[in-house]
Short mmCIF file of C-alpha atoms and ligand atoms in Angstrom, two decimals:
data_model
loop_
_atom_site.label_atom_id
_atom_site.label_comp_id
_atom_site.label_asym_id
_atom_site.label_seq_id
_atom_site.Cartn_x
_atom_site.Cartn_y
_atom_site.Cartn_z
CA UNK Y 1 -4.04 106.17 -21.10
CA UNK Y 2 -7.75 106.79 -21.17
CA UNK Y 3 -9.14 105.61 -24.47
CA UNK Y 4 -12.64 106.49 -23.41
CA UNK Y 5 -11.55 110.12 -23.47
CA UNK Y 6 -10.15 109.51 -26.94
CA UNK Y 7 -13.73 108.96 -27.99
CA UNK Y 8 -13.81 105.19 -28.37
CA UNK Y 9 -16.96 103.44 -27.34
CA UNK Y 10 -17.00 100.60 -24.86
CA UNK Y 11 -17.86 98.03 -27.54
CA UNK Y 12 -14.90 99.07 -29.68
CA UNK Y 13 -12.52 99.14 -26.74
CA UNK Y 14 -13.67 95.68 -25.65
CA UNK Y 15 -12.59 94.28 -29.02
CA UNK Y 16 -9.46 96.36 -29.64
CA UNK Y 17 -7.93 97.73 -26.43
CA UNK Y 18 -4.62 96.05 -25.60
CA UNK Y 19 -4.55 94.22 -28.93
CA UNK Y 20 -2.89 94.72 -32.26
CA UNK Y 21 -2.14 92.51 -35.25
CA UNK Y 22 1.10 90.63 -34.51
CA UNK Y 23 3.89 92.40 -36.38
CA UNK Y 24 5.98 89.26 -36.94
CA UNK Y 25 3.36 86.88 -38.35
CA UNK Y 26 0.31 88.99 -39.13
CA UNK Y 27 -1.69 86.89 -36.67
CA UNK Y 28 -5.02 88.66 -36.12
CA UNK Y 29 -5.29 87.29 -32.59
CA UNK Y 30 -2.58 87.88 -29.98
CA UNK Y 31 0.09 85.19 -29.62
CA UNK Y 32 0.44 83.38 -26.31
CA UNK Y 33 3.84 84.18 -24.80
CA UNK Y 34 4.51 81.41 -22.29
CA UNK Y 35 8.14 82.44 -21.61
CA UNK Y 36 9.22 82.80 -18.00
CA UNK Y 37 12.39 84.68 -18.95
CA UNK Y 38 13.33 87.21 -21.63
CA UNK Y 39 16.59 87.88 -23.47
CA UNK Y 40 18.67 90.76 -22.15
CA UNK Y 41 20.26 93.55 -24.15
CA UNK Y 42 24.06 93.21 -24.68
CA UNK Y 43 24.55 95.84 -21.95
CA UNK Y 44 22.24 93.81 -19.56
CA UNK Y 45 19.36 96.25 -20.09
CA UNK Y 46 15.71 95.32 -20.76
CA UNK Y 47 14.86 97.67 -23.61
CA UNK Y 48 12.07 95.37 -24.84
CA UNK Y 49 10.30 95.76 -21.53
CA UNK Y 50 10.55 92.30 -20.01
CA UNK Y 51 12.98 90.30 -17.94
CA UNK Y 52 11.14 87.72 -15.77
CA UNK Y 53 7.50 86.60 -15.90
CA UNK Y 54 6.81 87.37 -12.24
CA UNK Y 55 7.57 91.06 -12.88
CA UNK Y 56 5.64 91.40 -16.14
CA UNK Y 57 4.76 89.38 -19.22
CA UNK Y 58 3.34 90.32 -22.63
CA UNK Y 59 -0.13 88.71 -22.33
CA UNK Y 60 -0.55 90.19 -18.85
CA UNK Y 61 0.36 93.63 -20.17
CA UNK Y 62 -2.22 93.29 -22.97
CA UNK Y 63 -4.95 92.43 -20.46
CA UNK Y 64 -3.86 95.29 -18.20
CA UNK Y 65 -3.97 97.75 -21.10
CA UNK Y 66 -7.47 96.57 -21.99
CA UNK Y 67 -8.72 96.92 -18.39
CA UNK Y 68 -7.09 100.35 -18.06
CA UNK Y 69 -9.04 101.45 -21.13
CA UNK Y 70 -12.34 99.80 -20.18
CA UNK Y 71 -12.34 101.27 -16.67
CA UNK Y 72 -11.00 104.64 -17.86
CA UNK Y 73 -8.01 104.45 -15.51
CA UNK Y 74 -4.29 105.25 -15.64
CA UNK Y 75 -2.87 101.85 -14.64
CA UNK Y 76 -3.84 98.24 -14.03
CA UNK Y 77 -2.07 95.35 -12.30
CA UNK Y 78 -3.32 91.82 -12.99
CA UNK Y 79 -3.26 89.02 -10.39
CA UNK Y 80 -3.76 85.28 -10.09
CA UNK Y 81 -7.21 85.73 -8.51
CA UNK Y 82 -9.61 88.36 -7.27
CA UNK Y 83 -8.51 87.78 -3.69
CA UNK Y 84 -4.85 88.23 -4.64
CA UNK Y 85 -5.83 91.60 -6.16
CA UNK Y 86 -7.75 92.80 -3.09
CA UNK Y 87 -4.97 91.62 -0.75
CA UNK Y 88 -2.41 93.70 -2.67
CA UNK Y 89 -4.63 96.74 -2.30
CA UNK Y 90 -5.19 96.09 1.42
CA UNK Y 91 -1.44 95.73 1.90
CA UNK Y 92 -0.90 99.15 0.33
CA UNK Y 93 -3.69 100.60 2.50
CA UNK Y 94 -2.50 98.94 5.73
CA UNK Y 95 0.83 100.75 5.37
CA UNK Y 96 -0.99 104.07 5.32
CA UNK Y 97 -3.75 103.78 7.90
CA UNK Y 98 -7.16 102.38 8.72
CA UNK Y 99 -9.39 100.46 6.31
CA UNK Y 100 -13.16 100.91 6.22
CA UNK Y 101 -15.01 98.26 4.21
CA UNK Y 102 -18.53 97.30 3.17
CA UNK Y 103 -20.26 94.75 5.36
CA UNK Y 104 -21.80 93.57 2.07
CA UNK Y 105 -18.43 92.54 0.63
CA UNK Y 106 -17.71 89.07 -0.72
CA UNK Y 107 -17.15 86.73 2.25
CA UNK Y 108 -13.57 86.00 1.17
CA UNK Y 109 -12.78 89.73 1.11
CA UNK Y 110 -14.19 90.09 4.63
CA UNK Y 111 -12.16 87.03 5.62
CA UNK Y 112 -8.96 88.75 4.47
CA UNK Y 113 -9.82 91.91 6.40
CA UNK Y 114 -10.76 90.02 9.58
CA UNK Y 115 -7.75 87.72 9.34
CA UNK Y 116 -4.58 88.58 7.44
CA UNK Y 117 -5.06 92.33 7.38
CA UNK Y 118 -5.66 92.59 11.13
CA UNK Y 119 -2.66 90.30 11.68
CA UNK Y 120 -0.56 92.88 9.84
CA UNK Y 121 -1.59 95.27 12.61
CA UNK Y 122 -3.95 97.38 10.53
CA UNK Y 123 -7.20 98.71 11.96
CA UNK Y 124 -10.29 97.58 10.07
CA UNK Y 125 -13.87 98.86 10.40
CA UNK Y 126 -16.69 96.99 8.68
CA UNK Y 127 -19.73 99.18 7.99
CA UNK Y 128 -22.91 99.16 5.93
CA UNK Y 129 -21.77 101.40 3.06
CA UNK Y 130 -25.32 101.90 1.80
CA UNK Y 131 -25.75 103.95 5.01
CA UNK Y 132 -23.81 107.15 4.21
CA UNK Y 133 -24.09 108.49 7.77
CA UNK Y 134 -22.44 105.30 9.07
CA UNK Y 135 -19.59 105.75 6.59
CA UNK Y 136 -19.17 109.43 7.56
CA UNK Y 137 -18.85 108.35 11.20
CA UNK Y 138 -16.36 105.61 10.37
CA UNK Y 139 -14.07 107.64 8.09
CA UNK Y 140 -11.99 109.59 10.58
CA UNK Y 141 -8.47 110.91 10.49
CA UNK Y 142 -6.04 108.14 9.67
CA UNK Y 143 -8.37 106.27 7.30
CA UNK Y 144 -6.39 105.35 4.21
CA UNK Y 145 -8.97 103.35 2.28
CA UNK Y 146 -12.71 102.89 1.98
CA UNK Y 147 -13.55 99.65 0.18
CA UNK Y 148 -17.04 99.32 -1.23
CA UNK Y 149 -18.68 96.47 -3.06
CA UNK Y 150 -21.76 97.49 -5.06
CA UNK Y 151 -23.95 95.69 -5.93
CA UNK Y 152 -23.06 93.62 -2.90
CA UNK Y 153 -22.63 89.88 -2.73
CA UNK Y 154 -24.99 88.08 -2.19
CA UNK Y 155 -27.73 90.56 -1.13
CA UNK Y 156 -27.40 92.90 -4.14
CA UNK Y 157 -27.45 95.99 -1.89
CA UNK Y 158 -26.32 99.22 -3.56
CA UNK Y 159 -23.98 101.90 -2.24
CA UNK Y 160 -23.75 105.42 -3.68
CA UNK Y 161 -20.28 105.64 -5.25
CA UNK Y 162 -20.35 109.41 -5.94
CA UNK Y 163 -21.43 110.22 -2.35
CA UNK Y 164 -18.83 107.83 -0.92
CA UNK Y 165 -16.17 109.48 -3.10
CA UNK Y 166 -17.13 112.88 -1.66
CA UNK Y 167 -16.85 111.54 1.91
CA UNK Y 168 -13.44 110.04 1.10
CA UNK Y 169 -12.14 113.26 -0.43
CA UNK Y 170 -13.19 115.11 2.73
CA UNK Y 171 -11.45 112.54 4.94
CA UNK Y 172 -8.28 112.15 2.87
CA UNK Y 173 -9.01 108.49 2.11
CA UNK Y 174 -8.96 106.60 -1.18
CA UNK Y 175 -12.18 105.00 -2.41
CA UNK Y 176 -11.91 101.54 -3.96
CA UNK Y 177 -14.82 99.71 -5.55
CA UNK Y 178 -15.18 95.98 -6.21
CA UNK Y 179 -16.78 96.16 -9.67
CA UNK Y 180 -17.01 92.38 -10.18
CA UNK Y 181 -20.82 92.18 -10.32
CA UNK Y 182 -21.39 95.19 -12.59
CA UNK Y 183 -18.25 95.19 -14.77
CA UNK Y 184 -17.26 98.35 -16.71
CA UNK Y 185 -20.18 97.63 -19.03
CA UNK Y 186 -22.75 98.50 -16.36
CA UNK Y 187 -20.85 100.72 -13.93
CA UNK Y 188 -17.84 103.03 -14.10
CA UNK Y 189 -16.66 103.67 -10.54
CA UNK Y 190 -13.70 105.84 -11.62
CA UNK Y 191 -16.02 108.15 -13.58
CA UNK Y 192 -18.22 108.40 -10.46
CA UNK Y 193 -15.23 109.55 -8.37
CA UNK Y 194 -13.69 106.32 -7.05
CA UNK Y 195 -9.88 106.10 -7.11
CA UNK Y 196 -9.42 102.36 -7.58
CA UNK Y 197 -11.40 99.45 -9.04
CA UNK Y 198 -10.91 95.79 -8.13
CA UNK Y 199 -12.22 92.78 -10.05
CA UNK Y 200 -12.40 89.08 -9.68
CA UNK Y 201 -11.62 88.40 -13.36
CA UNK Y 202 -12.70 84.83 -12.61
CA UNK Y 203 -16.30 86.01 -13.02
CA UNK Y 204 -17.69 88.15 -15.87
CA UNK Y 205 -14.37 89.32 -17.34
CA UNK Y 206 -13.41 85.69 -17.96
CA UNK Y 207 -17.06 84.84 -18.48
CA UNK Y 208 -16.73 81.10 -19.15
CA UNK Y 209 -15.97 79.60 -15.71
CA UNK Y 210 -12.59 78.36 -16.94
CA UNK Y 211 -9.97 80.69 -15.47
CA UNK Y 212 -8.98 82.49 -12.28
CA UNK Y 213 -7.71 86.02 -12.29
CA UNK Y 214 -7.98 89.42 -10.67
CA UNK Y 215 -7.06 92.98 -11.43
CA UNK Y 216 -6.62 96.33 -9.69
CA UNK Y 217 -7.16 99.46 -11.81
CA UNK Y 218 -6.25 102.95 -10.59
CA UNK Y 219 -7.30 106.43 -11.69
CA UNK Y 220 -3.91 108.12 -11.25
CA UNK Y 221 -0.34 106.86 -11.44
CA UNK Y 222 0.88 107.25 -7.84
CA UNK Y 223 2.65 105.42 -5.00
CA UNK Y 224 -0.37 103.13 -4.58
CA UNK Y 225 0.26 101.84 -8.10
CA UNK Y 226 3.90 101.18 -7.24
CA UNK Y 227 2.94 99.39 -4.00
CA UNK Y 228 0.37 97.15 -5.71
CA UNK Y 229 2.87 96.24 -8.42
CA UNK Y 230 5.59 95.57 -5.86
CA UNK Y 231 3.28 93.33 -3.86
CA UNK Y 232 2.58 91.24 -6.97
CA UNK Y 233 6.28 90.81 -7.75
CA UNK Y 234 7.12 90.00 -4.10
CA UNK Y 235 3.94 88.06 -3.24
CA UNK Y 236 4.15 86.10 -6.47
CA UNK Y 237 0.40 85.84 -7.20
CA UNK Y 238 0.91 86.44 -10.93
CA UNK Y 239 -1.83 86.02 -13.56
CA UNK Y 240 -0.76 83.10 -15.78
CA UNK Y 241 -0.05 84.05 -19.43
CA UNK Y 242 -2.67 81.59 -20.71
CA UNK Y 243 -5.29 83.10 -18.39
CA UNK Y 244 -4.35 86.57 -19.58
CA UNK Y 245 -4.68 85.36 -23.16
CA UNK Y 246 -8.11 83.85 -22.42
CA UNK Y 247 -9.18 87.05 -20.67
CA UNK Y 248 -8.31 89.22 -23.66
CA UNK Y 249 -10.31 86.85 -25.85
CA UNK Y 250 -13.26 87.05 -23.41
CA UNK Y 251 -13.28 90.83 -23.06
CA UNK Y 252 -14.33 91.22 -26.69
CA UNK Y 253 -17.73 89.72 -25.89
CA UNK Y 254 -18.11 91.28 -22.43
CA UNK Y 255 -20.58 94.03 -23.49
CA UNK Y 256 -22.78 91.56 -25.39
CA UNK Y 257 -22.68 88.98 -22.60
CA UNK Y 258 -23.38 91.45 -19.80
CA UNK Y 259 -26.30 93.09 -21.54
CA UNK Y 260 -27.94 89.86 -22.65
CA UNK Y 261 -27.44 88.13 -19.30
CA UNK Y 262 -28.87 91.23 -17.56
CA UNK Y 263 -31.98 91.11 -19.73
CA UNK Y 264 -32.44 87.46 -18.82
CA UNK Y 265 -31.93 88.19 -15.11
CA UNK Y 266 -34.51 91.00 -15.12
CA UNK Y 267 -37.04 88.70 -16.75
CA UNK Y 268 -36.41 85.93 -14.20
CA UNK Y 269 -36.46 88.41 -11.28
CA UNK Y 270 -39.87 89.72 -12.37
CA UNK Y 271 -41.32 86.24 -12.69
CA UNK Y 272 -39.78 85.04 -9.43
CA UNK Y 273 -41.33 87.95 -7.50
CA UNK Y 274 -44.75 86.52 -8.36
CA UNK Y 275 -43.88 82.92 -7.40
CA UNK Y 276 -45.58 81.50 -4.30
CA UNK Y 277 -42.43 79.64 -3.16
CA UNK Y 278 -40.45 82.89 -3.13
CA UNK Y 279 -40.80 85.30 -0.19
CA UNK Y 280 -38.43 87.97 -1.55
CA UNK Y 281 -36.32 88.69 -4.62
CA UNK Y 282 -33.13 90.76 -4.30
CA UNK Y 283 -32.51 92.39 -7.67
CA UNK Y 284 -31.79 96.11 -8.23
CA UNK Y 285 -33.86 96.10 -11.43
CA UNK Y 286 -37.11 95.59 -9.51
CA UNK Y 287 -38.90 98.86 -8.61
CA UNK Y 288 -39.38 97.77 -4.97
CA UNK Y 289 -35.62 97.16 -4.44
CA UNK Y 290 -34.30 99.80 -1.98
CA UNK Y 291 -31.46 100.63 -4.37
CA UNK Y 292 -33.54 100.81 -7.55
CA UNK Y 293 -33.37 104.61 -7.97
CA UNK Y 294 -29.64 104.56 -7.26
CA UNK Y 295 -29.18 101.73 -9.79
CA UNK Y 296 -30.93 103.84 -12.43
CA UNK Y 297 -28.61 106.76 -11.59
CA UNK Y 298 -25.21 105.06 -11.30
CA UNK Y 299 -25.52 101.89 -13.40
CA UNK Y 300 -26.21 101.27 -17.08
CA UNK Y 301 -28.13 98.07 -16.37
CA UNK Y 302 -28.93 95.93 -13.35
CA UNK Y 303 -26.61 92.98 -13.83
CA UNK Y 304 -27.14 89.26 -14.06
CA UNK Y 305 -26.94 88.26 -10.38
CA UNK Y 306 -29.99 87.84 -8.23
CA UNK Y 307 -30.91 86.27 -4.92
CA UNK Y 308 -34.22 84.85 -3.77
CA UNK Y 309 -35.52 83.90 -0.35
CA UNK Y 310 -37.39 80.62 -0.23
CA UNK Y 311 -40.82 80.92 1.39
CA UNK Y 312 -40.31 77.40 2.77
CA UNK Y 313 -37.34 78.61 4.84
CA UNK Y 314 -33.79 77.30 5.20
CA UNK Y 315 -34.59 73.61 4.71
CA UNK Y 316 -36.45 74.21 1.46
CA UNK Y 317 -33.73 76.58 0.21
CA UNK Y 318 -31.03 74.03 0.94
CA UNK Y 319 -32.68 71.27 -1.13
CA UNK Y 320 -33.77 73.41 -4.11
CA UNK Y 321 -30.42 73.53 -6.01
CA UNK Y 322 -30.34 69.71 -6.20
CA UNK Y 323 -33.56 69.78 -8.25
CA UNK Y 324 -32.42 71.89 -11.19
CA UNK Y 325 -31.56 70.29 -14.55
CA UNK Y 326 -30.48 73.15 -16.80
CA UNK Y 327 -28.93 75.34 -14.10
CA UNK Y 328 -25.86 73.83 -12.48
CA UNK Y 329 -25.78 73.47 -8.71
CA UNK Y 330 -22.43 75.18 -8.11
CA UNK Y 331 -20.85 78.23 -6.52
CA UNK Y 332 -19.25 81.12 -8.43
CA UNK Y 333 -20.86 83.36 -11.03
CA UNK Y 334 -20.43 85.35 -14.21
CA UNK Y 335 -20.18 82.51 -16.73
CA UNK Y 336 -22.28 81.91 -19.82
CA UNK Y 337 -23.99 79.00 -18.02
CA UNK Y 338 -26.52 79.62 -15.24
CA UNK Y 339 -25.64 78.57 -11.69
CA UNK Y 340 -27.63 78.28 -8.47
CA UNK Y 341 -26.45 77.69 -4.92
CA UNK Y 342 -27.57 77.75 -1.32
CA UNK Y 343 -25.24 80.58 -0.40
CA UNK Y 344 -24.93 80.01 3.35
CA UNK Y 345 -23.74 76.42 2.72
CA UNK Y 346 -21.04 77.66 0.34
CA UNK Y 347 -19.85 80.23 2.86
CA UNK Y 348 -19.71 77.73 5.72
CA UNK Y 349 -20.50 77.92 9.44
CA UNK Y 350 -19.36 81.55 9.88
CA UNK Y 351 -21.73 82.75 7.13
CA UNK Y 352 -23.89 85.79 7.87
CA UNK Y 353 -26.03 85.17 4.77
CA UNK Y 354 -29.73 84.47 5.48
CA UNK Y 355 -30.19 80.66 5.52
CA UNK Y 356 -33.24 80.79 3.21
CA UNK Y 357 -31.25 82.54 0.43
CA UNK Y 358 -30.52 81.08 -2.99
CA UNK Y 359 -27.98 82.92 -5.13
CA UNK Y 360 -28.50 82.75 -8.87
CA UNK Y 361 -26.04 83.64 -11.63
CA UNK Y 362 -28.03 84.05 -14.83
CA UNK Y 363 -26.32 82.96 -18.03
CA UNK Y 364 -26.97 83.10 -21.75
CA UNK Y 365 -29.50 80.27 -22.04
CA UNK Y 366 -32.98 81.19 -23.24
CA UNK Y 367 -34.88 82.75 -20.32
CA UNK Y 368 -37.96 80.58 -21.01
CA UNK Y 369 -35.85 77.45 -20.53
CA UNK Y 370 -34.33 78.88 -17.36
CA UNK Y 371 -37.76 79.81 -16.02
CA UNK Y 372 -39.13 76.34 -16.70
CA UNK Y 373 -36.20 74.81 -14.80
CA UNK Y 374 -36.52 77.17 -11.82
CA UNK Y 375 -40.27 76.71 -11.60
CA UNK Y 376 -39.89 72.95 -11.50
CA UNK Y 377 -37.16 73.12 -8.85
CA UNK Y 378 -39.15 75.53 -6.67
CA UNK Y 379 -42.37 73.51 -7.01
CA UNK Y 380 -40.84 70.17 -6.12
C1 PLP O 1 -15.39 85.87 -6.49
C2 PLP O 1 -15.32 87.24 -5.96
C3 PLP O 1 -14.14 87.73 -5.39
C4 PLP O 1 -12.90 86.87 -5.21
O1 PLP O 1 -12.35 86.53 -6.46
P1 PLP O 1 -11.54 85.16 -6.74
O2 PLP O 1 -11.19 85.31 -8.17
O3 PLP O 1 -12.48 84.04 -6.43
O4 PLP O 1 -10.36 85.18 -5.83
C5 PLP O 1 -14.12 89.04 -4.96
N1 PLP O 1 -15.20 89.84 -5.08
C6 PLP O 1 -16.36 89.39 -5.61
C7 PLP O 1 -17.52 90.30 -5.72
C8 PLP O 1 -16.46 88.07 -6.07
O5 PLP O 1 -17.61 87.64 -6.58
#
């Protein structure tokens, strides 16, 4: 199903995809189906589509239908977290060959590739995917998957999805894109030639910092889809029905949230670039960002994540988040409330993030209030 090809706009899909008025009660909003088990047909069949919650459940299917439509894919499989989603994809890839992944990927994703995935016996190459020549060198015969995260976390580096897709087609590999930072509102990897999209639904899709979830969306119904689904049923990392229900509720406001939060982030990024306590701002919406032209070409907005480098170095960066009042000093991102963290501390001793870096998730508060708070924290 590709509703985008049926002519629906993103805004309309966000409200309606995967949903319908409940036929039994007329309820305008979807019911929450908490059941773990479903009644069988007299002949033991499952003509109503469900048997056990770990295999599939109604709220999960609604969320999957919505994500399939929003990303313009053919299938979606929802998981208990973003990392559960990426692990299912890596499992499918490891069976087929080598994995090449962005060095700018979320640290937990890199942790899976360095740890579990190598333990499975798969070969893994970590490369800078914004360097197309490096990717061309890395994608040899036997590569099953190239995994790109763009914009990257936490440096907001961009990789060219269409060019990477061309390299993958030439090398017989699938291209997967972690679309967590951009969401389908700002970036459509499948339309740019990627084969698979992965999300941490914990972030913008959920949008309120109150649920964990993940999802894999694929462009064509193939054996990868079957493998990802099988890994969920066997691995057991199932999206809870209540989280699926919350996600469907949240998706309706995703376009409005993303666009407004992006406007706020651009405003803060501009102001921060002129602040004397800031030595650099990483935000693709700024003209001096190395990926700015690419952002204009492949994104429909610059997103609501930014990172700044503290001119006072690591020590000053480490103490800044304790001084905010309106922002919350916490990890994670994508909620309606603004968050700030010293990223290297969150990632721990093995972190490769610059120690003077503060990661900021910009929310829906008024940008003037956010600016006042940041200014005070940076000054003091
Ligand atoms: C948070 C995050 C993940 C992992 O998702 P969880 O839901 O925390 O498991 C993966 N990729 C990106 C870009 C993220 O921000």
